[in-house]
Amino acid sequence: MRRPSRTTLIATCIVGGAAVAMAITLWAVSMYVERTVQARLYEDMASLPRRDVGLVLGTARRTSGGMNAFYSARIEAAAALFHAGKIGHIIVSGSNPSRYYNEPVQMRQDLVERAVPADSITEDRAGFRTLDSIVRADKVMGQRSFIVVTQRFHAARAVYIGTHFGLDVIAYCAENPPEREIYTSYLRESGARLKALLDINLLNTQPHHLGDPIPIRIDPGGSSGSGALKVD
């Protein structure tokens, strides 16, 4: 059998070395993000501090395999927080590329089905990325302190982005799907965390769209402990 040429061996070593270096970089960045915000990630509702507003990060309701377990867990978690009095208003943030696909509208409907009042839900239809959702909660809806609702692996990145922009952001971690469904999400998240660091620390990436303010007003005379919330 013919032995590989010297050039082929060198090229193979370079490619292999680059792959190892990238894997180490992704791991290091992922660990940095996790450790930076881990004190702000909550899995126990009883220990979760109360905030006026919860921000539910969108994802597709259904996948090719049926109902999306990530989506269902986020909706259930948001409804549970509302009914437990941990939040008084919910922002549902996601994309709406066409009239046939609108994440915020669907999230609102599913929350209403879980007895969350419609006037306690605000749609953010320009939450195209996690960065957009976090920044728009501040710049468009006037919220500088809120609870992010999503799975833990995603919550770490969302909270990291929020704290970078000086926001008081904590997260309630929704239930994870079975391990076989979350494995690929962990892999994608490693790259997403690296991109987030580049976006906010180097590239100064901004939301795709801001638009007119959608203020959420706290009514001191409301029924909740810190005031009911209304959208002006």
PDB file of C-alpha atoms in Angstrom:
ATOM      1  CA  MET A   1       0.000   0.000   0.000  1.00  0.00           C
ATOM      2  CA  ARG A   2       1.305   3.401  -0.940  1.00  0.00           C
ATOM      3  CA  ARG A   3       2.370   5.568   2.001  1.00  0.00           C
ATOM      4  CA  PRO A   4       0.891   9.113   2.297  1.00  0.00           C
ATOM      5  CA  SER A   5       3.145  11.828   0.978  1.00  0.00           C
ATOM      6  CA  ARG A   6       4.883  14.256   3.315  1.00  0.00           C
ATOM      7  CA  THR A   7       2.585  17.042   2.085  1.00  0.00           C
ATOM      8  CA  THR A   8      -0.509  14.982   2.876  1.00  0.00           C
ATOM      9  CA  LEU A   9       0.744  14.220   6.382  1.00  0.00           C
ATOM     10  CA  ILE A  10       1.488  17.880   7.058  1.00  0.00           C
ATOM     11  CA  ALA A  11      -1.946  18.931   5.769  1.00  0.00           C
ATOM     12  CA  THR A  12      -3.623  16.298   7.915  1.00  0.00           C
ATOM     13  CA  CYS A  13      -1.755  17.500  10.996  1.00  0.00           C
ATOM     14  CA  ILE A  14      -2.715  21.103  10.302  1.00  0.00           C
ATOM     15  CA  VAL A  15      -6.393  20.268   9.848  1.00  0.00           C
ATOM     16  CA  GLY A  16      -6.397  18.045  12.914  1.00  0.00           C
ATOM     17  CA  GLY A  17      -4.628  20.682  14.991  1.00  0.00           C
ATOM     18  CA  ALA A  18      -7.063  23.353  13.868  1.00  0.00           C
ATOM     19  CA  ALA A  19     -10.008  21.128  14.792  1.00  0.00           C
ATOM     20  CA  VAL A  20      -8.569  20.474  18.250  1.00  0.00           C
ATOM     21  CA  ALA A  21      -7.859  24.183  18.766  1.00  0.00           C
ATOM     22  CA  MET A  22     -11.421  25.080  17.786  1.00  0.00           C
ATOM     23  CA  ALA A  23     -12.868  22.445  20.102  1.00  0.00           C
ATOM     24  CA  ILE A  24     -10.776  23.772  22.996  1.00  0.00           C
ATOM     25  CA  THR A  25     -11.829  27.350  22.200  1.00  0.00           C
ATOM     26  CA  LEU A  26     -15.522  26.442  22.129  1.00  0.00           C
ATOM     27  CA  TRP A  27     -15.218  24.565  25.411  1.00  0.00           C
ATOM     28  CA  ALA A  28     -13.327  27.408  27.101  1.00  0.00           C
ATOM     29  CA  VAL A  29     -15.829  30.036  25.922  1.00  0.00           C
ATOM     30  CA  SER A  30     -18.784  27.899  26.970  1.00  0.00           C
ATOM     31  CA  MET A  31     -17.335  27.368  30.448  1.00  0.00           C
ATOM     32  CA  TYR A  32     -16.567  31.084  30.773  1.00  0.00           C
ATOM     33  CA  VAL A  33     -20.153  32.072  29.965  1.00  0.00           C
ATOM     34  CA  GLU A  34     -21.572  29.422  32.302  1.00  0.00           C
ATOM     35  CA  ARG A  35     -19.385  30.376  35.248  1.00  0.00           C
ATOM     36  CA  THR A  36     -19.919  34.103  34.731  1.00  0.00           C
ATOM     37  CA  VAL A  37     -23.698  33.855  35.134  1.00  0.00           C
ATOM     38  CA  GLN A  38     -24.317  30.638  37.071  1.00  0.00           C
ATOM     39  CA  ALA A  39     -25.420  32.505  40.210  1.00  0.00           C
ATOM     40  CA  ARG A  40     -28.230  34.080  38.142  1.00  0.00           C
ATOM     41  CA  LEU A  41     -29.649  30.775  36.858  1.00  0.00           C
ATOM     42  CA  TYR A  42     -32.447  29.247  38.941  1.00  0.00           C
ATOM     43  CA  GLU A  43     -33.975  25.789  38.676  1.00  0.00           C
ATOM     44  CA  ASP A  44     -35.915  25.917  41.964  1.00  0.00           C
ATOM     45  CA  MET A  45     -38.956  28.178  41.753  1.00  0.00           C
ATOM     46  CA  ALA A  46     -39.123  28.664  45.513  1.00  0.00           C
ATOM     47  CA  SER A  47     -35.705  30.330  45.599  1.00  0.00           C
ATOM     48  CA  LEU A  48     -36.313  32.432  42.472  1.00  0.00           C
ATOM     49  CA  PRO A  49     -36.581  36.167  43.279  1.00  0.00           C
ATOM     50  CA  ARG A  50     -39.704  37.904  42.054  1.00  0.00           C
ATOM     51  CA  ARG A  51     -39.588  40.240  39.084  1.00  0.00           C
ATOM     52  CA  ASP A  52     -42.398  42.200  37.470  1.00  0.00           C
ATOM     53  CA  VAL A  53     -41.747  40.751  34.005  1.00  0.00           C
ATOM     54  CA  GLY A  54     -40.796  37.421  32.507  1.00  0.00           C
ATOM     55  CA  LEU A  55     -39.297  37.114  29.016  1.00  0.00           C
ATOM     56  CA  VAL A  56     -40.021  33.828  27.229  1.00  0.00           C
ATOM     57  CA  LEU A  57     -37.571  33.153  24.411  1.00  0.00           C
ATOM     58  CA  GLY A  58     -39.193  31.701  21.331  1.00  0.00           C
ATOM     59  CA  THR A  59     -38.635  28.534  19.386  1.00  0.00           C
ATOM     60  CA  ALA A  60     -40.703  26.516  16.935  1.00  0.00           C
ATOM     61  CA  ARG A  61     -43.835  24.957  18.422  1.00  0.00           C
ATOM     62  CA  ARG A  62     -43.502  21.851  16.310  1.00  0.00           C
ATOM     63  CA  THR A  63     -40.666  19.964  14.654  1.00  0.00           C
ATOM     64  CA  SER A  64     -40.653  17.223  12.036  1.00  0.00           C
ATOM     65  CA  GLY A  65     -41.002  14.745  14.879  1.00  0.00           C
ATOM     66  CA  GLY A  66     -44.095  16.389  16.381  1.00  0.00           C
ATOM     67  CA  MET A  67     -44.489  18.751  19.308  1.00  0.00           C
ATOM     68  CA  ASN A  68     -41.268  20.543  20.252  1.00  0.00           C
ATOM     69  CA  ALA A  69     -40.436  19.596  23.848  1.00  0.00           C
ATOM     70  CA  PHE A  70     -38.286  22.731  24.277  1.00  0.00           C
ATOM     71  CA  TYR A  71     -41.262  24.925  23.381  1.00  0.00           C
ATOM     72  CA  SER A  72     -43.719  23.080  25.609  1.00  0.00           C
ATOM     73  CA  ALA A  73     -41.406  23.280  28.624  1.00  0.00           C
ATOM     74  CA  ARG A  74     -40.917  27.036  28.213  1.00  0.00           C
ATOM     75  CA  ILE A  75     -44.656  27.676  28.020  1.00  0.00           C
ATOM     76  CA  GLU A  76     -45.355  25.494  31.046  1.00  0.00           C
ATOM     77  CA  ALA A  77     -42.583  27.207  33.018  1.00  0.00           C
ATOM     78  CA  ALA A  78     -43.828  30.706  32.156  1.00  0.00           C
ATOM     79  CA  ALA A  79     -47.406  29.870  33.113  1.00  0.00           C
ATOM     80  CA  ALA A  80     -46.228  28.310  36.381  1.00  0.00           C
ATOM     81  CA  LEU A  81     -44.193  31.422  37.248  1.00  0.00           C
ATOM     82  CA  PHE A  82     -47.180  33.651  36.569  1.00  0.00           C
ATOM     83  CA  HIS A  83     -49.591  31.616  38.664  1.00  0.00           C
ATOM     84  CA  ALA A  84     -47.033  31.381  41.491  1.00  0.00           C
ATOM     85  CA  GLY A  85     -46.781  35.178  41.582  1.00  0.00           C
ATOM     86  CA  LYS A  86     -43.119  35.202  40.545  1.00  0.00           C
ATOM     87  CA  ILE A  87     -43.930  37.441  37.567  1.00  0.00           C
ATOM     88  CA  GLY A  88     -46.858  39.743  36.833  1.00  0.00           C
ATOM     89  CA  HIS A  89     -46.463  40.138  33.080  1.00  0.00           C
ATOM     90  CA  ILE A  90     -45.005  38.027  30.283  1.00  0.00           C
ATOM     91  CA  ILE A  91     -43.187  39.112  27.126  1.00  0.00           C
ATOM     92  CA  VAL A  92     -43.237  36.408  24.450  1.00  0.00           C
ATOM     93  CA  SER A  93     -40.382  37.050  22.045  1.00  0.00           C
ATOM     94  CA  GLY A  94     -39.725  35.301  18.761  1.00  0.00           C
ATOM     95  CA  SER A  95     -39.728  35.591  15.003  1.00  0.00           C
ATOM     96  CA  ASN A  96     -42.636  35.938  12.586  1.00  0.00           C
ATOM     97  CA  PRO A  97     -41.259  35.503   9.063  1.00  0.00           C
ATOM     98  CA  SER A  98     -44.707  34.962   7.521  1.00  0.00           C
ATOM     99  CA  ARG A  99     -48.404  34.907   8.338  1.00  0.00           C
ATOM    100  CA  TYR A 100     -48.123  31.138   8.531  1.00  0.00           C
ATOM    101  CA  TYR A 101     -45.350  31.149  11.141  1.00  0.00           C
ATOM    102  CA  ASN A 102     -45.513  33.504  14.097  1.00  0.00           C
ATOM    103  CA  GLU A 103     -43.870  32.384  17.325  1.00  0.00           C
ATOM    104  CA  PRO A 104     -45.132  35.193  19.623  1.00  0.00           C
ATOM    105  CA  VAL A 105     -48.759  34.783  18.519  1.00  0.00           C
ATOM    106  CA  GLN A 106     -48.615  31.044  19.130  1.00  0.00           C
ATOM    107  CA  MET A 107     -46.945  31.477  22.523  1.00  0.00           C
ATOM    108  CA  ARG A 108     -49.593  33.985  23.560  1.00  0.00           C
ATOM    109  CA  GLN A 109     -52.384  31.593  22.564  1.00  0.00           C
ATOM    110  CA  ASP A 110     -50.853  28.708  24.472  1.00  0.00           C
ATOM    111  CA  LEU A 111     -50.339  30.826  27.591  1.00  0.00           C
ATOM    112  CA  VAL A 112     -53.949  32.020  27.474  1.00  0.00           C
ATOM    113  CA  GLU A 113     -55.009  28.368  27.297  1.00  0.00           C
ATOM    114  CA  ARG A 114     -53.101  27.934  30.572  1.00  0.00           C
ATOM    115  CA  ALA A 115     -55.177  30.652  32.237  1.00  0.00           C
ATOM    116  CA  VAL A 116     -52.725  33.526  31.810  1.00  0.00           C
ATOM    117  CA  PRO A 117     -54.825  36.648  31.062  1.00  0.00           C
ATOM    118  CA  ALA A 118     -54.314  37.986  27.547  1.00  0.00           C
ATOM    119  CA  ASP A 119     -53.721  41.507  28.849  1.00  0.00           C
ATOM    120  CA  SER A 120     -50.821  40.168  30.929  1.00  0.00           C
ATOM    121  CA  ILE A 121     -48.954  39.110  27.786  1.00  0.00           C
ATOM    122  CA  THR A 122     -47.020  41.328  25.371  1.00  0.00           C
ATOM    123  CA  GLU A 123     -45.821  40.085  21.988  1.00  0.00           C
ATOM    124  CA  ASP A 124     -42.346  40.920  20.737  1.00  0.00           C
ATOM    125  CA  ARG A 125     -42.497  39.991  17.074  1.00  0.00           C
ATOM    126  CA  ALA A 126     -38.927  41.044  16.294  1.00  0.00           C
ATOM    127  CA  GLY A 127     -37.098  38.635  18.580  1.00  0.00           C
ATOM    128  CA  PHE A 128     -35.141  37.159  15.687  1.00  0.00           C
ATOM    129  CA  ARG A 129     -32.179  36.202  17.879  1.00  0.00           C
ATOM    130  CA  THR A 130     -31.499  35.962  21.585  1.00  0.00           C
ATOM    131  CA  LEU A 131     -29.575  39.242  21.453  1.00  0.00           C
ATOM    132  CA  ASP A 132     -32.546  40.959  19.805  1.00  0.00           C
ATOM    133  CA  SER A 133     -34.976  39.654  22.431  1.00  0.00           C
ATOM    134  CA  ILE A 134     -32.836  40.802  25.348  1.00  0.00           C
ATOM    135  CA  VAL A 135     -32.011  44.247  23.973  1.00  0.00           C
ATOM    136  CA  ARG A 136     -35.578  44.906  22.811  1.00  0.00           C
ATOM    137  CA  ALA A 137     -36.944  44.064  26.262  1.00  0.00           C
ATOM    138  CA  ASP A 138     -34.914  47.058  27.442  1.00  0.00           C
ATOM    139  CA  LYS A 139     -34.883  49.480  24.516  1.00  0.00           C
ATOM    140  CA  VAL A 140     -38.408  48.887  23.205  1.00  0.00           C
ATOM    141  CA  MET A 141     -40.344  47.735  26.261  1.00  0.00           C
ATOM    142  CA  GLY A 142     -38.484  49.644  28.955  1.00  0.00           C
ATOM    143  CA  GLN A 143     -37.584  46.646  31.116  1.00  0.00           C
ATOM    144  CA  ARG A 144     -34.173  46.632  32.754  1.00  0.00           C
ATOM    145  CA  SER A 145     -34.978  43.889  35.263  1.00  0.00           C
ATOM    146  CA  PHE A 146     -36.690  40.657  34.242  1.00  0.00           C
ATOM    147  CA  ILE A 147     -36.640  36.859  34.341  1.00  0.00           C
ATOM    148  CA  VAL A 148     -35.653  34.996  31.191  1.00  0.00           C
ATOM    149  CA  VAL A 149     -37.518  31.716  30.661  1.00  0.00           C
ATOM    150  CA  THR A 150     -35.792  29.043  28.592  1.00  0.00           C
ATOM    151  CA  GLN A 151     -33.675  25.906  29.061  1.00  0.00           C
ATOM    152  CA  ARG A 152     -30.503  26.252  31.132  1.00  0.00           C
ATOM    153  CA  PHE A 153     -28.044  25.860  28.250  1.00  0.00           C
ATOM    154  CA  HIS A 154     -29.763  28.751  26.450  1.00  0.00           C
ATOM    155  CA  ALA A 155     -30.439  30.780  29.586  1.00  0.00           C
ATOM    156  CA  ALA A 156     -26.732  31.168  30.344  1.00  0.00           C
ATOM    157  CA  ARG A 157     -26.114  32.929  27.034  1.00  0.00           C
ATOM    158  CA  ALA A 158     -29.218  35.102  27.380  1.00  0.00           C
ATOM    159  CA  VAL A 159     -28.256  36.239  30.879  1.00  0.00           C
ATOM    160  CA  TYR A 160     -24.664  36.855  29.782  1.00  0.00           C
ATOM    161  CA  ILE A 161     -25.907  39.145  27.022  1.00  0.00           C
ATOM    162  CA  GLY A 162     -28.230  40.957  29.422  1.00  0.00           C
ATOM    163  CA  THR A 163     -25.579  41.578  32.070  1.00  0.00           C
ATOM    164  CA  HIS A 164     -23.187  42.828  29.391  1.00  0.00           C
ATOM    165  CA  PHE A 165     -25.737  45.557  28.614  1.00  0.00           C
ATOM    166  CA  GLY A 166     -26.082  46.433  32.282  1.00  0.00           C
ATOM    167  CA  LEU A 167     -29.465  44.775  32.808  1.00  0.00           C
ATOM    168  CA  ASP A 168     -30.613  43.032  35.983  1.00  0.00           C
ATOM    169  CA  VAL A 169     -31.407  39.717  34.298  1.00  0.00           C
ATOM    170  CA  ILE A 170     -31.923  36.361  35.955  1.00  0.00           C
ATOM    171  CA  ALA A 171     -33.285  33.150  34.447  1.00  0.00           C
ATOM    172  CA  TYR A 172     -35.677  30.389  35.375  1.00  0.00           C
ATOM    173  CA  CYS A 173     -34.545  27.202  33.682  1.00  0.00           C
ATOM    174  CA  ALA A 174     -37.324  25.299  31.974  1.00  0.00           C
ATOM    175  CA  GLU A 175     -37.240  21.517  31.975  1.00  0.00           C
ATOM    176  CA  ASN A 176     -34.900  19.832  29.512  1.00  0.00           C
ATOM    177  CA  PRO A 177     -36.225  17.307  26.998  1.00  0.00           C
ATOM    178  CA  PRO A 178     -34.817  13.752  27.075  1.00  0.00           C
ATOM    179  CA  GLU A 179     -31.040  13.563  26.600  1.00  0.00           C
ATOM    180  CA  ARG A 180     -31.297  12.314  23.023  1.00  0.00           C
ATOM    181  CA  GLU A 181     -33.158  15.478  22.023  1.00  0.00           C
ATOM    182  CA  ILE A 182     -30.903  17.960  23.791  1.00  0.00           C
ATOM    183  CA  TYR A 183     -27.510  16.637  22.678  1.00  0.00           C
ATOM    184  CA  THR A 184     -27.459  18.462  19.339  1.00  0.00           C
ATOM    185  CA  SER A 185     -28.708  21.624  21.048  1.00  0.00           C
ATOM    186  CA  TYR A 186     -25.709  21.563  23.385  1.00  0.00           C
ATOM    187  CA  LEU A 187     -23.405  21.304  20.380  1.00  0.00           C
ATOM    188  CA  ARG A 188     -25.069  24.237  18.618  1.00  0.00           C
ATOM    189  CA  GLU A 189     -25.016  26.269  21.806  1.00  0.00           C
ATOM    190  CA  SER A 190     -21.214  26.058  22.029  1.00  0.00           C
ATOM    191  CA  GLY A 191     -20.945  27.886  18.719  1.00  0.00           C
ATOM    192  CA  ALA A 192     -23.731  30.298  19.685  1.00  0.00           C
ATOM    193  CA  ARG A 193     -21.884  31.296  22.856  1.00  0.00           C
ATOM    194  CA  LEU A 194     -18.728  32.033  20.906  1.00  0.00           C
ATOM    195  CA  LYS A 195     -20.723  34.127  18.457  1.00  0.00           C
ATOM    196  CA  ALA A 196     -22.384  35.994  21.338  1.00  0.00           C
ATOM    197  CA  LEU A 197     -19.003  36.943  22.782  1.00  0.00           C
ATOM    198  CA  LEU A 198     -17.855  38.202  19.395  1.00  0.00           C
ATOM    199  CA  ASP A 199     -21.133  40.044  18.771  1.00  0.00           C
ATOM    200  CA  ILE A 200     -21.127  42.055  21.986  1.00  0.00           C
ATOM    201  CA  ASN A 201     -17.425  42.406  22.740  1.00  0.00           C
ATOM    202  CA  LEU A 202     -15.913  42.849  19.287  1.00  0.00           C
ATOM    203  CA  LEU A 203     -18.470  43.348  16.530  1.00  0.00           C
ATOM    204  CA  ASN A 204     -20.915  45.627  18.408  1.00  0.00           C
ATOM    205  CA  THR A 205     -23.800  43.742  16.813  1.00  0.00           C
ATOM    206  CA  GLN A 206     -27.177  45.462  17.152  1.00  0.00           C
ATOM    207  CA  PRO A 207     -30.741  44.110  16.936  1.00  0.00           C
ATOM    208  CA  HIS A 208     -32.139  43.753  13.436  1.00  0.00           C
ATOM    209  CA  HIS A 209     -35.006  46.074  14.326  1.00  0.00           C
ATOM    210  CA  LEU A 210     -36.060  48.279  17.230  1.00  0.00           C
ATOM    211  CA  GLY A 211     -39.002  50.406  16.113  1.00  0.00           C
ATOM    212  CA  ASP A 212     -41.479  52.287  18.263  1.00  0.00           C
ATOM    213  CA  PRO A 213     -41.528  51.839  22.063  1.00  0.00           C
ATOM    214  CA  ILE A 214     -43.987  49.366  23.575  1.00  0.00           C
ATOM    215  CA  PRO A 215     -43.920  50.447  27.228  1.00  0.00           C
ATOM    216  CA  ILE A 216     -45.200  48.128  29.930  1.00  0.00           C
ATOM    217  CA  ARG A 217     -46.597  50.323  32.692  1.00  0.00           C
ATOM    218  CA  ILE A 218     -46.669  49.283  36.340  1.00  0.00           C
ATOM    219  CA  ASP A 219     -49.945  50.228  37.990  1.00  0.00           C
ATOM    220  CA  PRO A 220     -49.312  50.927  41.705  1.00  0.00           C
ATOM    221  CA  GLY A 221     -52.982  50.281  42.402  1.00  0.00           C
ATOM    222  CA  GLY A 222     -52.872  46.793  40.932  1.00  0.00           C
ATOM    223  CA  SER A 223     -53.593  43.617  42.783  1.00  0.00           C
ATOM    224  CA  SER A 224     -50.116  42.099  42.844  1.00  0.00           C
ATOM    225  CA  GLY A 225     -47.576  42.899  45.528  1.00  0.00           C
ATOM    226  CA  SER A 226     -45.534  45.234  43.362  1.00  0.00           C
ATOM    227  CA  GLY A 227     -48.331  46.455  41.134  1.00  0.00           C
ATOM    228  CA  ALA A 228     -50.209  45.023  38.180  1.00  0.00           C
ATOM    229  CA  LEU A 229     -48.677  45.567  34.788  1.00  0.00           C
ATOM    230  CA  LYS A 230     -50.363  47.038  31.769  1.00  0.00           C
ATOM    231  CA  VAL A 231     -49.231  47.738  28.227  1.00  0.00           C
ATOM    232  CA  ASP A 232     -49.802  51.332  27.190  1.00  0.00           C
TER     233      ASP A 232
END
